Coordinates of C-alpha atoms and ligand atoms in Angstrom, one line a residue:
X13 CA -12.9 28.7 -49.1
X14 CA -13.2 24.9 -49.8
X15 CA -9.7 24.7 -49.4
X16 CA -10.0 26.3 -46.1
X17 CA -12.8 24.1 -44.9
X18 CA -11.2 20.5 -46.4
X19 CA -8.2 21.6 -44.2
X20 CA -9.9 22.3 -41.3
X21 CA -11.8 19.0 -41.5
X22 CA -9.1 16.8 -42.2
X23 CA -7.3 18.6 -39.1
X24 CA -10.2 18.0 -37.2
X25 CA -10.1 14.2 -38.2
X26 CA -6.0 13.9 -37.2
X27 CA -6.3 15.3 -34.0
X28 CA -9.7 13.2 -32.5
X29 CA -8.4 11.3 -29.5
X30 CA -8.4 7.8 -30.4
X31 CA -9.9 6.2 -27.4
X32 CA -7.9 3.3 -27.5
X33 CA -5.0 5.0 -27.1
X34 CA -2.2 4.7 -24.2
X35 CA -0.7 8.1 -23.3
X36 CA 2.1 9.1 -25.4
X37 CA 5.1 8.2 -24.2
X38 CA 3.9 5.0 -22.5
X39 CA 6.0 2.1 -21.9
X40 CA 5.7 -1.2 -22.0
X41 CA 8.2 -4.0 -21.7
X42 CA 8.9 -6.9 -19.3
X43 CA 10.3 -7.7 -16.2
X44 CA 12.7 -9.8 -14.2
X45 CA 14.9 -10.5 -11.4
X46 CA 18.4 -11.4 -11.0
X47 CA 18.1 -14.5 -9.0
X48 CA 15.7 -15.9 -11.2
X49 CA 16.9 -15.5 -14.8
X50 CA 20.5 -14.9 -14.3
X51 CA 22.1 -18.5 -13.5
X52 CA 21.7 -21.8 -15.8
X53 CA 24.1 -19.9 -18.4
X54 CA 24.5 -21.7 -21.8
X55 CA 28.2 -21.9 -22.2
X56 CA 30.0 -19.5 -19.3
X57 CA 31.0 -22.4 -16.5
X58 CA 28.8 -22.4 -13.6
X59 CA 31.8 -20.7 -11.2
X60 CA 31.4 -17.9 -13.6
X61 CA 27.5 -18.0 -13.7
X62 CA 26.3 -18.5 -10.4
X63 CA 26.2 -16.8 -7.2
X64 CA 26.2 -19.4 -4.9
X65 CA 26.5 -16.2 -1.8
X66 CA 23.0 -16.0 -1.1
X67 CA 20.1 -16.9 0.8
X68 CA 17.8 -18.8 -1.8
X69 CA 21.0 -20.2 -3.2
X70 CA 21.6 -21.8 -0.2
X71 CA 17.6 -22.1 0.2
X72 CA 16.8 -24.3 -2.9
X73 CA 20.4 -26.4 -2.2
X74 CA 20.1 -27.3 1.2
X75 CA 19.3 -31.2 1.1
X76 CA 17.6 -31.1 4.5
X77 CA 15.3 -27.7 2.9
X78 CA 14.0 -29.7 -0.2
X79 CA 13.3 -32.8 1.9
X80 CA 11.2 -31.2 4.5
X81 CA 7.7 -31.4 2.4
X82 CA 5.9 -28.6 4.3
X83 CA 8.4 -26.5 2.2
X84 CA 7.3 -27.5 -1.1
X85 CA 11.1 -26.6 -2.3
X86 CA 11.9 -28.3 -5.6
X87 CA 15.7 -28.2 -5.6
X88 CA 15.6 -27.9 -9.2
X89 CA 19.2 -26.9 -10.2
X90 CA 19.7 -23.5 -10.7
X91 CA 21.8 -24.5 -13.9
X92 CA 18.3 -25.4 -15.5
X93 CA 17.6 -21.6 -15.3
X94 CA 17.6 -18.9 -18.9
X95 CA 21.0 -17.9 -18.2
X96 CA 20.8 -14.1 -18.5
X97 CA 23.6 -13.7 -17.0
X98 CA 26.1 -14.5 -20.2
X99 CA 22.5 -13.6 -22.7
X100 CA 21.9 -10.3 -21.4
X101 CA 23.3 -9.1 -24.6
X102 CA 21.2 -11.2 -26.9
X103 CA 18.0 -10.9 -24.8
X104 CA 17.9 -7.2 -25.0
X105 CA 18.5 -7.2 -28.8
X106 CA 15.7 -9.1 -28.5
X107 CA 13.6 -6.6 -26.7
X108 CA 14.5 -4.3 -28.9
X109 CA 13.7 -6.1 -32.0
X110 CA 10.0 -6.4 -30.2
X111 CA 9.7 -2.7 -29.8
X112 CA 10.2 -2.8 -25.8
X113 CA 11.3 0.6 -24.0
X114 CA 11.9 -0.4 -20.5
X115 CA 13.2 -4.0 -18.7
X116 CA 13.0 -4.2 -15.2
X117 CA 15.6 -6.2 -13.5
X118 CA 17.1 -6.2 -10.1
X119 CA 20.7 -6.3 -9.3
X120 CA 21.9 -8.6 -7.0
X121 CA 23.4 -7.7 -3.8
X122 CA 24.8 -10.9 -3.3
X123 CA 26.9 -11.0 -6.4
X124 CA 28.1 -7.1 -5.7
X125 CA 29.0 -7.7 -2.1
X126 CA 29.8 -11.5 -1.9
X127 CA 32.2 -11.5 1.2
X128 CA 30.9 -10.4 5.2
X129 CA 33.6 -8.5 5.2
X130 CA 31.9 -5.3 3.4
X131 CA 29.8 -5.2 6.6
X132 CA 32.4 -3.3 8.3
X133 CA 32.1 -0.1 6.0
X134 CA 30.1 3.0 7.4
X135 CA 29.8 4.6 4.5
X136 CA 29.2 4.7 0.8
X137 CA 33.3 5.6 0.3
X138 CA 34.6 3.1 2.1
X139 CA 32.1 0.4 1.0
X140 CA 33.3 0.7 -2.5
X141 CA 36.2 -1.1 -2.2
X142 CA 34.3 -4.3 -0.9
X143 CA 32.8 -4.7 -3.9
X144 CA 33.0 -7.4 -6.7
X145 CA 34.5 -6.0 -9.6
X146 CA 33.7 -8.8 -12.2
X147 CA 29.7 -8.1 -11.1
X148 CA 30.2 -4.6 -10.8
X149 CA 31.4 -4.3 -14.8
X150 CA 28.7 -7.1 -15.7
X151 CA 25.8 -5.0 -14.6
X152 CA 27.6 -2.0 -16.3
X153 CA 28.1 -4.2 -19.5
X154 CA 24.1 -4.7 -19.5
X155 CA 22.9 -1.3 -18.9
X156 CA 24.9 -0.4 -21.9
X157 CA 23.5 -3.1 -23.8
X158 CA 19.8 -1.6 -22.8
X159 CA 20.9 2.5 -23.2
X160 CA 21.9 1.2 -26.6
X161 CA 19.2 -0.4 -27.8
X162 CA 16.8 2.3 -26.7
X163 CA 15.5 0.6 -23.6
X164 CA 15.2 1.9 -20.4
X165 CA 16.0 0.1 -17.1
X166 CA 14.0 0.2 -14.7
X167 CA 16.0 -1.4 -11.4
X168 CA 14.8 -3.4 -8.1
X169 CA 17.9 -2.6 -5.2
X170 CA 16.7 -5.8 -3.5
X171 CA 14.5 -8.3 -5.1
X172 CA 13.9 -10.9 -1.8
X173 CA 17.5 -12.4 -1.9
X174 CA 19.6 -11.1 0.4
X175 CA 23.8 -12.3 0.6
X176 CA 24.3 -15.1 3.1
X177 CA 26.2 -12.9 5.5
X178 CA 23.0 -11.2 5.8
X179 CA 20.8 -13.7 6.3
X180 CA 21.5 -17.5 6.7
X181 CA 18.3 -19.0 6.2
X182 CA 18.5 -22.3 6.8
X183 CA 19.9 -21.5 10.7
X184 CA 16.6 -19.4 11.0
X185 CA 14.7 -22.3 9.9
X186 CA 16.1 -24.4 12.0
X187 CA 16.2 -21.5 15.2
X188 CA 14.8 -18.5 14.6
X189 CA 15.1 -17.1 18.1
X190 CA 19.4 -17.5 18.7
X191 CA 19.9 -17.6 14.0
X192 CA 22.5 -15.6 13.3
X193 CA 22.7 -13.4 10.4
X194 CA 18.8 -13.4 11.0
X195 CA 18.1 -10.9 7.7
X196 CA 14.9 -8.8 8.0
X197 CA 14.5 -9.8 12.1
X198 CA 17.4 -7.2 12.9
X199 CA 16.1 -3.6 11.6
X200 CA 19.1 -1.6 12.9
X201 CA 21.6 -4.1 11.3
X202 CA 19.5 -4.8 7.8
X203 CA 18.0 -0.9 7.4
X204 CA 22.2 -0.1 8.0
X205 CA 23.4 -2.2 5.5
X206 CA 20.8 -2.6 3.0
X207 CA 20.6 1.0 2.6
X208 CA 24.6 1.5 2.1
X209 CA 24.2 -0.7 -0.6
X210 CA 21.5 1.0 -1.8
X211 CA 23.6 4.4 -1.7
X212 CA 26.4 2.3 -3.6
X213 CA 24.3 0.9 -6.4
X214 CA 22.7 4.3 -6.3
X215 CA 26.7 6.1 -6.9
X216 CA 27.9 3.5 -9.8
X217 CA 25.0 3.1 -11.3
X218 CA 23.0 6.3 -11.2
X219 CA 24.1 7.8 -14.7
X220 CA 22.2 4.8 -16.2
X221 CA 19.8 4.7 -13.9
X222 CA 16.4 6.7 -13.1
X223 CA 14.2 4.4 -11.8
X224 CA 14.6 2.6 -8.9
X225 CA 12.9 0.3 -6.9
X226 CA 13.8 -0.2 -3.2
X227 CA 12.1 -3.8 -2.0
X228 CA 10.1 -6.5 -3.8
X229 CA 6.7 -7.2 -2.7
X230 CA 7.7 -6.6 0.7
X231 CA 5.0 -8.5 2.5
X232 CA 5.7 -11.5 0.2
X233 CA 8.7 -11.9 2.1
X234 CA 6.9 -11.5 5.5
X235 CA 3.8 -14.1 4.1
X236 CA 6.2 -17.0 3.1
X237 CA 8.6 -16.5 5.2
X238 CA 7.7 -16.1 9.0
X239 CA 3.6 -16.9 8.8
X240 CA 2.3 -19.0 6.0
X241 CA 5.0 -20.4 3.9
X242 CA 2.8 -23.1 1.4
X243 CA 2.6 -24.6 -2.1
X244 CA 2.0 -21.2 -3.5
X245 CA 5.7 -19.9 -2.3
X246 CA 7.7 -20.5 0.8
X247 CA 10.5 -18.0 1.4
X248 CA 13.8 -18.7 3.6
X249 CA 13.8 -18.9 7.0
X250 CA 10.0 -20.8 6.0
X251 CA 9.0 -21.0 9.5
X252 CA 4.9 -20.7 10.1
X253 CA 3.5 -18.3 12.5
X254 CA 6.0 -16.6 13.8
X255 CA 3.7 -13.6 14.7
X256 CA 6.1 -11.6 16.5
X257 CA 8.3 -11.6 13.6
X258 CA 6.2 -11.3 11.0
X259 CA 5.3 -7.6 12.7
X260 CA 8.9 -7.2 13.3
X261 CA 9.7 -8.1 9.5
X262 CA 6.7 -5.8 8.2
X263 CA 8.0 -3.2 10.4
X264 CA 11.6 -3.2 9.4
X265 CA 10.8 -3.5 5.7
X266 CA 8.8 -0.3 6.2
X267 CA 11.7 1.5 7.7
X268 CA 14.3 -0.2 5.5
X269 CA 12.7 1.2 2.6
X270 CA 12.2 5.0 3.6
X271 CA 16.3 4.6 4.6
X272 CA 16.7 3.1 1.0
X273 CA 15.2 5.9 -0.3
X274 CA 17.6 8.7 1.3
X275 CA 20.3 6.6 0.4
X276 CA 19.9 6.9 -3.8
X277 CA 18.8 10.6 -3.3
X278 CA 21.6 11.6 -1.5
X279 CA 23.6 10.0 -4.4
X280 CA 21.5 10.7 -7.3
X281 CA 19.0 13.6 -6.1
X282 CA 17.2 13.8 -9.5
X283 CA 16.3 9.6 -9.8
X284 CA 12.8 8.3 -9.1
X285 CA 12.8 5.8 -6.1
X286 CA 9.5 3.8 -5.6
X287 CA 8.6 0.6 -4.1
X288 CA 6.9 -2.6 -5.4
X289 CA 4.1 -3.7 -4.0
X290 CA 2.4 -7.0 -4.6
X291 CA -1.5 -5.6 -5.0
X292 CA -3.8 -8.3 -5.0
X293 CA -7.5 -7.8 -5.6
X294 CA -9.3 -8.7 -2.2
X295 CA -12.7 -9.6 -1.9
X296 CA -14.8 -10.8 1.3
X297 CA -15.5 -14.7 0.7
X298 CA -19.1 -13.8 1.4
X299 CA -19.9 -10.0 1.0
X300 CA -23.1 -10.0 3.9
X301 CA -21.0 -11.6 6.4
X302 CA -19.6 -8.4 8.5
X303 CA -16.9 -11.0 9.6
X304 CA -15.6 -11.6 5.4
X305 CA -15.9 -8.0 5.2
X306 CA -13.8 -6.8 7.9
X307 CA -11.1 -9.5 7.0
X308 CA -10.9 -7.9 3.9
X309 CA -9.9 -4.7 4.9
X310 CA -7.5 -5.7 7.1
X311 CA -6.0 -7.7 5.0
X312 CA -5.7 -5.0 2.5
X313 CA -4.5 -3.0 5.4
X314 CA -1.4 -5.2 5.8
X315 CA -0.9 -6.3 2.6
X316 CA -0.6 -2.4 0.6
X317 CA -1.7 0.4 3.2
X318 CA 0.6 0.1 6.1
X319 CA 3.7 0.6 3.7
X320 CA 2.0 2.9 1.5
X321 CA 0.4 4.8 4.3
X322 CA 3.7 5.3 6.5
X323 CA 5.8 5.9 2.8
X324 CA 3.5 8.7 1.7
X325 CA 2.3 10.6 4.7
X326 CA 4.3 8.7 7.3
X327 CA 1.1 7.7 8.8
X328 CA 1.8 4.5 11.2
X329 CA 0.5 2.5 12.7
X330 CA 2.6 1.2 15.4
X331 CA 1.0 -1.7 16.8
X332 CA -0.5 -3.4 13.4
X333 CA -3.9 -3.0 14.9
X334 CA -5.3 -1.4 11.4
X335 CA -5.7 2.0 12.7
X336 CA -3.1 4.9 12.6
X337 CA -1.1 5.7 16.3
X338 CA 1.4 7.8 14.9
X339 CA 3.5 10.8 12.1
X340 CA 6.7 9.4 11.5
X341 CA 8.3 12.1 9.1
X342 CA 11.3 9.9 8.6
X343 CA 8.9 8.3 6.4
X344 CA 6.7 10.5 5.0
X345 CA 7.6 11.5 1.2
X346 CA 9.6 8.5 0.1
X347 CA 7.9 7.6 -2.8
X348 CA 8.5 8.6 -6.2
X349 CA 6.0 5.8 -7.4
X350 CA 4.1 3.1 -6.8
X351 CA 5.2 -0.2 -8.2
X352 CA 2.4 -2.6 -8.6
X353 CA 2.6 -5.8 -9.5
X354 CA -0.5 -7.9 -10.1
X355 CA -1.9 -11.6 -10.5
X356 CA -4.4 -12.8 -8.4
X357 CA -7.4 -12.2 -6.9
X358 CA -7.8 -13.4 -2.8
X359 CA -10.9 -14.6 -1.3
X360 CA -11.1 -13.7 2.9
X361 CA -13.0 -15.5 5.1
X362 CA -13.1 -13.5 8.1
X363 CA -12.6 -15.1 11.7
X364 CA -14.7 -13.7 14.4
X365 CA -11.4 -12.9 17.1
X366 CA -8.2 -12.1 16.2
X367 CA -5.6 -15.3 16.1
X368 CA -2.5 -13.3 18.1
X369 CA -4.4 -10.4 19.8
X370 CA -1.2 -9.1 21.6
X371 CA 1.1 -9.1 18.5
X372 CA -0.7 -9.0 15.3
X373 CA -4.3 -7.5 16.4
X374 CA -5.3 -6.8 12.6
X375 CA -5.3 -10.5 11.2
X376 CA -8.2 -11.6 11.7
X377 CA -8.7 -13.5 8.4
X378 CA -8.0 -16.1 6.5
X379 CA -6.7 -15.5 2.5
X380 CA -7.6 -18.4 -0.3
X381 CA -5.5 -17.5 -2.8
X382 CA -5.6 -18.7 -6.5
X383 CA -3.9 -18.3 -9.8
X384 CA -7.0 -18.3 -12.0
X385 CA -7.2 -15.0 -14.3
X386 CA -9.1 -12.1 -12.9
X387 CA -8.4 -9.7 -15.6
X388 CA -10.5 -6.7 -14.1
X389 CA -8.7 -7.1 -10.7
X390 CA -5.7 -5.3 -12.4
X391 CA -7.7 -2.1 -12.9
X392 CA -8.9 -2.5 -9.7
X393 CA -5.6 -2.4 -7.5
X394 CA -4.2 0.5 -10.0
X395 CA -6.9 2.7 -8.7
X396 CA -6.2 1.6 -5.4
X397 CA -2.5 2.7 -5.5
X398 CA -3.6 5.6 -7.7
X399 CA -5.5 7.2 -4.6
X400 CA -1.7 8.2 -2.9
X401 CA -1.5 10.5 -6.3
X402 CA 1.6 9.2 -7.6
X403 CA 2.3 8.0 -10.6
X404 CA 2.2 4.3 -11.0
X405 CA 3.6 1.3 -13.0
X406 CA 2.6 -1.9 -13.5
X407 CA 5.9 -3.5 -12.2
X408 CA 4.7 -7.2 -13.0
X409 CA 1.9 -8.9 -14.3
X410 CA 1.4 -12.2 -16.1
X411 CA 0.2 -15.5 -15.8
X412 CA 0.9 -18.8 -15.0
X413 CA -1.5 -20.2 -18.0
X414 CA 1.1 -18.2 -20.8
X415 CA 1.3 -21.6 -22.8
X416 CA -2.3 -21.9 -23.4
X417 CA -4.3 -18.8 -22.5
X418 CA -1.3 -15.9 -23.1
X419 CA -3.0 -14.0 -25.3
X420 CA -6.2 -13.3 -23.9
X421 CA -5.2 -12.9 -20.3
X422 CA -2.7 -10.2 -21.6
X423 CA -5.4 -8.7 -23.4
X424 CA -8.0 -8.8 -20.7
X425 CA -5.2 -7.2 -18.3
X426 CA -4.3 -4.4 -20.5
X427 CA -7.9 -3.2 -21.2
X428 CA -8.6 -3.2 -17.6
X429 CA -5.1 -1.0 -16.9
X430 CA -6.5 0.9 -19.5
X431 CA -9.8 1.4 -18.0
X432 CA -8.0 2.7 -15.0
X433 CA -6.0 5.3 -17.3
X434 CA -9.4 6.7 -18.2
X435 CA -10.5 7.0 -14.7
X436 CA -7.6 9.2 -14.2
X437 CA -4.4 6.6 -12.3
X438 CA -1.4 8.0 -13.9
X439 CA -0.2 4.8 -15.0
X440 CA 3.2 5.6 -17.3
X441 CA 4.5 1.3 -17.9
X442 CA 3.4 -1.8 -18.2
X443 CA 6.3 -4.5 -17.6
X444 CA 5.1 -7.8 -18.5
X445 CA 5.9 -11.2 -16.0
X446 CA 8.2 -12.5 -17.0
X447 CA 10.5 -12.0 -20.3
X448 CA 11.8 -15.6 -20.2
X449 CA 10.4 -18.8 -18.2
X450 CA 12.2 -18.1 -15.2
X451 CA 13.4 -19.9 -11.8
X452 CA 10.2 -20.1 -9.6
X453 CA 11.6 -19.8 -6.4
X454 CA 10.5 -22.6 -4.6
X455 CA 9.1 -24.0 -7.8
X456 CA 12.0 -24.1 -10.0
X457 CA 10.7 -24.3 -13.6
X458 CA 7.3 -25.8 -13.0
X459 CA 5.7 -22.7 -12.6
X460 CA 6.5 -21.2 -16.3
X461 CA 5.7 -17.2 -17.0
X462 CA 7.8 -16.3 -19.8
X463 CA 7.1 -14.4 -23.4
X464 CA 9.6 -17.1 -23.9
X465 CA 10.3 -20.0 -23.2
X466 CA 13.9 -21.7 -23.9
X467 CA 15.0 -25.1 -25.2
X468 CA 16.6 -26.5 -22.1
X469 CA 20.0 -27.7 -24.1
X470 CA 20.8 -24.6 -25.8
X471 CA 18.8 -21.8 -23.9
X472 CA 17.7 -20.4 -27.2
X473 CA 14.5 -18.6 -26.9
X474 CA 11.1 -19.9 -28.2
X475 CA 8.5 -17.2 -28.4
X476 CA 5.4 -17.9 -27.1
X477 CA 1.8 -16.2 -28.6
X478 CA 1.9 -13.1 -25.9
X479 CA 5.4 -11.9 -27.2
X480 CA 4.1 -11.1 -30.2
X481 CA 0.5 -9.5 -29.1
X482 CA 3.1 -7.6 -26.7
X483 CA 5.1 -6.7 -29.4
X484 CA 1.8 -5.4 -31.5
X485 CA 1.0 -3.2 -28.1
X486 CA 4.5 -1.7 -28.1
X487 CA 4.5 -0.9 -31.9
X488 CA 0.4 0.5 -31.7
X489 CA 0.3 1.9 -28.4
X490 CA -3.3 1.1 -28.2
X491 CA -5.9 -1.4 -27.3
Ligands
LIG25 C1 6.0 -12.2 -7.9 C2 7.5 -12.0 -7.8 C3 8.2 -12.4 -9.0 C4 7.6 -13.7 -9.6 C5 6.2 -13.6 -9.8 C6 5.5 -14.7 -10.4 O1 5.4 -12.3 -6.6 O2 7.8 -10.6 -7.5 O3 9.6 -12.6 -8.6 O4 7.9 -14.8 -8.7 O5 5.5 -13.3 -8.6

C-alpha cells in the first residue's frame, strides 16, 4: 500500500509541467545569410570565395555608390567578412558542439546561376544545365555537414541579393525609369525567374531540405530601396520616394512569393514553404492623437498584413489603400509558416493627409526607428503573426549591443517568446541573429551581431557571453 502511494507520488512529481519549459521538440539555433557570412574566406583565394555576380556585390563596390553620402555605403571589403564559405565545415561542428538543431542560411542565387544566360530556360529541366556546378556541390557539401551533425537547415531561396543579370543596381540608381535588368520593378520577368530557381533549388536540394523560406523581409527591400534608403540600411537601386515603385515592388514581392511557393511544392510536395517577415513592434508616437494611431495601423498594414493577408486567404488589397478590394486564390494557402524576424520597436507619428494619395494612399506616417532593446516587443509581433494560425518561427532576432548587453537582451527576448507560447502562438524555433559578426550590408562590419566574433587575421571564432547562455537554452530547453 505504501509502496503504491510512494509510486504514485513520485509519478505525480515527474510528470508536473515545468512551467518554464519550451515544447518538446523545440529548436533553437542561429541564423545567417549567404551574402553576409560567406566571403572574406581565411585561406581559399578570393576567385574561389567570392561571388562578385550580384547586386550588393556590385552595390558595396561601386566607387561612385560609397561616395554618394546619402547612401551611407561603407565599402568595407567583402574580404573582411567570417568566411563561411571555406568554414562551413568548422562552424557547424561548432553548432553542434553548442547543442544547436537548426541553422538558417540562404543560398545564393547568384553563385548557382552566375551567367544571364540561364534566363533563357522555361523550365526547371532545362534550367539545370545553367547551373554552377562548383556552388551547386558546395551547398551540397554543407547540408551534409549540418544532416551529420544533427542540425537541421532551415533555408531562405532569396535573401535580398539578386544576380546582376537580374538586377543592376547601380543603373537603377542612376535611372530607374529606362534601368535595365530593373530586379523587383518587372513582376512578369522577376516572379518567372525567381520562381524557376526556386523550383531548381527546390529539385537538388529538397532531400536535405524541409524548410524553406521564399523572400527576406520583403518590405525591407521595398523601405531601403525605392522610398527611404538611410543610415539604418539602404538597399540597391537606393533611390528615395519612388512611390510608384515602391507599390509596384510590394506588389510583385507579394506575387513572387505565392509563385515561389508552387514552384518547391511541385518539386518537393511534402517541404514546408514560409516567408520571412521583418515584424517590428509599432506603436503610435502619441497614443491620444487619432493621427499617431491611424499611422500605426497602416504602417502595420504595409509592413506584415498586406503579404500575410493576400498569402493566407488571398485577401488583397489592390490599391495599397489599407482596406481589402479583392480574392486572389492564386494566393491564398501559400504559407506553411510564418517567419518572423524581430529587433526593434517603431515609433509613428501620424500625418494628417496622405503624402502620394494616388499611388500609395495608406502611408500616411512617419516611422522613428531605433535599435534600443524592446524585449517584450518580441512576444508582441509572435502573437501578431500567430493570429493567421500557423505555426511560427523566430527566423532572426538579436541585437546590435551583443558585446556588452548579450546576455540579458537574449534573455529578456526569450521569456517574452515564451510568454507568447503560453498564450497559445505555436512557436516551434528560435534562430538567434546572427552566428558570427557578419557583413552589414551597407554597414560592413560596424554593425556587429554575432554569438561570435572572429579575429580579423585568422577568422577563428571568439565566443561572445550569449553563445554560451544560448548554448545553456539548447541543452535545458527552458527559461
Ligand atoms: C535583418 C536582415 C538580416 C540582418 C539583420 C540585422 O533585417 O534580415 O540580414 O541584416 O537584419
Amino acid at each position: 500500500m505504501l509502496i503504491t502511494l510512494l509510486a504514485s507520488c513520485h509519478h505525480e512529481e515527474t510528470t508536473t509541467p515545468d512551467p518554464d519549459a519550451f515544447p518538446e521538440g523545440f529548436a533553437w539555433g542561429s541564423a545567417t545569410a549567404g551574402f553576409q557570412v560567406e566571403m572574406g574566406c581565411p585561406t581559399w583565394s578570393a576567385e574561389d570565395c567570392e561571388d562578385r555576380n550580384s547586386d550588393w556585390y556590385q552595390w558595396v563596390t561601386t566607387p561612385s555608390i560609397i561616395e554618394t553620402g546619402s547612401l551611407y555605403v561603407t565599402g568595407e571589403p567583402v574580404s573582411d567578412g567570417p568566411g563561411m564559405w571555406e568554414t562551413f565545415e568548422d562552424d557547424v561542428a561548432r553548432m553542434r558542439d553548442d547543442g544547436h538543431t537548426a541553422f538558417r542560411m540562404s543560398l545564393e542565387w547568384s553563385r548557382l546561376f552566375p551567367d544571364g544566360a540561364a534566363e533563357q530556360a522555361t523550365t526547371v529541366d532545362e534550367l539545370v544545365p545553367y547551373a554552377n556546378a562548383a556552388a551547386v556541390q558546395r551547398y551540397h557539401e554543407v547540408f551534409d555537414a549540418l544532416h551529420q551533425a544533427g542540425i537541421r537547415p532551415v533555408v531562405t531561396i532569396n535573401h535580398y541579393v539578386l544576380p546582376l543579370w537580374v538586377h543592376d543596381g547601380v543603373a537603377c540608381h542612376e535611372h530607374l525609369d529606362t534601368c535595365s535588368p530593373n530586379g523587383w520593378l518587372d513582376g512578369e520577368r522577376i516572379t518567372r525567374l525567381i520562381s524557376l530557381y526556386a523550383g531548381f533549388v527546390a529539385r537538388e536540394y529538397g532531400a536535405d531540405v524541409d524548410d524553406w523560406y521564399t523572400l527576406n523581409e520583403p518590405f525591407a527591400t521595398t523601405l531601403s530601396g525605392y522610398m527611404l534608403p538611410g543610415p539604418d540600411r539602404s538597399a540597391p537601386p537606393g533611390v528615395s520616394n519612388e512611390i510608384e515603385a515602391t507599390r509596384d515592388v510590394t506588389i510583385h514581392q507579394v506575387e513572387a512569393s505565392a509563385a515561389m511557393y508552387d514552384a518547391v511544392k511541385a518539386e518537393d510536395p511534402t517541404a514546408t514553404v514560409g516567408i520571412v517577415m521583418n515584424m517590428t513592434a509599432i506603436d503610435p508616437n502619441d497614443p491620444n492623437n487619432p493621427a499617431d494611431v491611424l499611422g500605426a495601423e497602416h504602417m502595420d498594414w504595409l509592413y506584415h498584413r498586406v503579404f500575410l493577408e493576400a498569402l493566407t486567404s488571398g485577401d488583397w488589397d489592390d490599391d495599397l489603400d489599407g482596406t481589402i478590394d479583392s480574392n486572389r486564390p492564386e494566393l491564398a494557402g501559400r504559407l506553411d509558416v510564418i517567419g518572423v524576424n524581430y529587433y526593434n520597436r517603431v515609433t509613428v507619428l501620424g500625418l494628417p493627409f496622405p503624402l502620394y494619395p494616388e499611388i500609395l494612399p495608406v502611408f500616411d506616417f512617419f516611422p522613428e526607428f531605433s535599435w534600443e532593446p524592446y524585449e517584450e516587443g518580441l512576444g508582441r509581433v509572435l502573437r501578431e503573426a500567430g493570429e493567421y494560425g500557423l505555426p511560427v518561427w523566430v527566423t532572426e532576432n538579436g541585437t546590435p549591443y551583443v558585446e556588452e548587453d548579450g546576455v540579458p537582451i537574449l534573455e529578456g527576448h526569450v521569456a517574452s517568446m515564451h510568454e507568447a507560447i503560453d498564450a497559445g502562438v505555436d512557436v516551434r524555433g528560435y534562430l538567434y541573429w546572427s552566428w558570427v559578426d557578419n557583413y552589414e550590408w551597407n554597414h560592413g562590419l560596424d554593425l556587429r551581431f554575432g554569438l561570435y566574433t572572429f579575429d580579423p587575421a585568422t577568422k577563428e571564432r571568439i565566443e561572445r557571453p550569449a553563445a554560451a547562455r544560448l548554448r545553456q537554452y539548447a541543452a535545458e530547453n527552458r527559461l
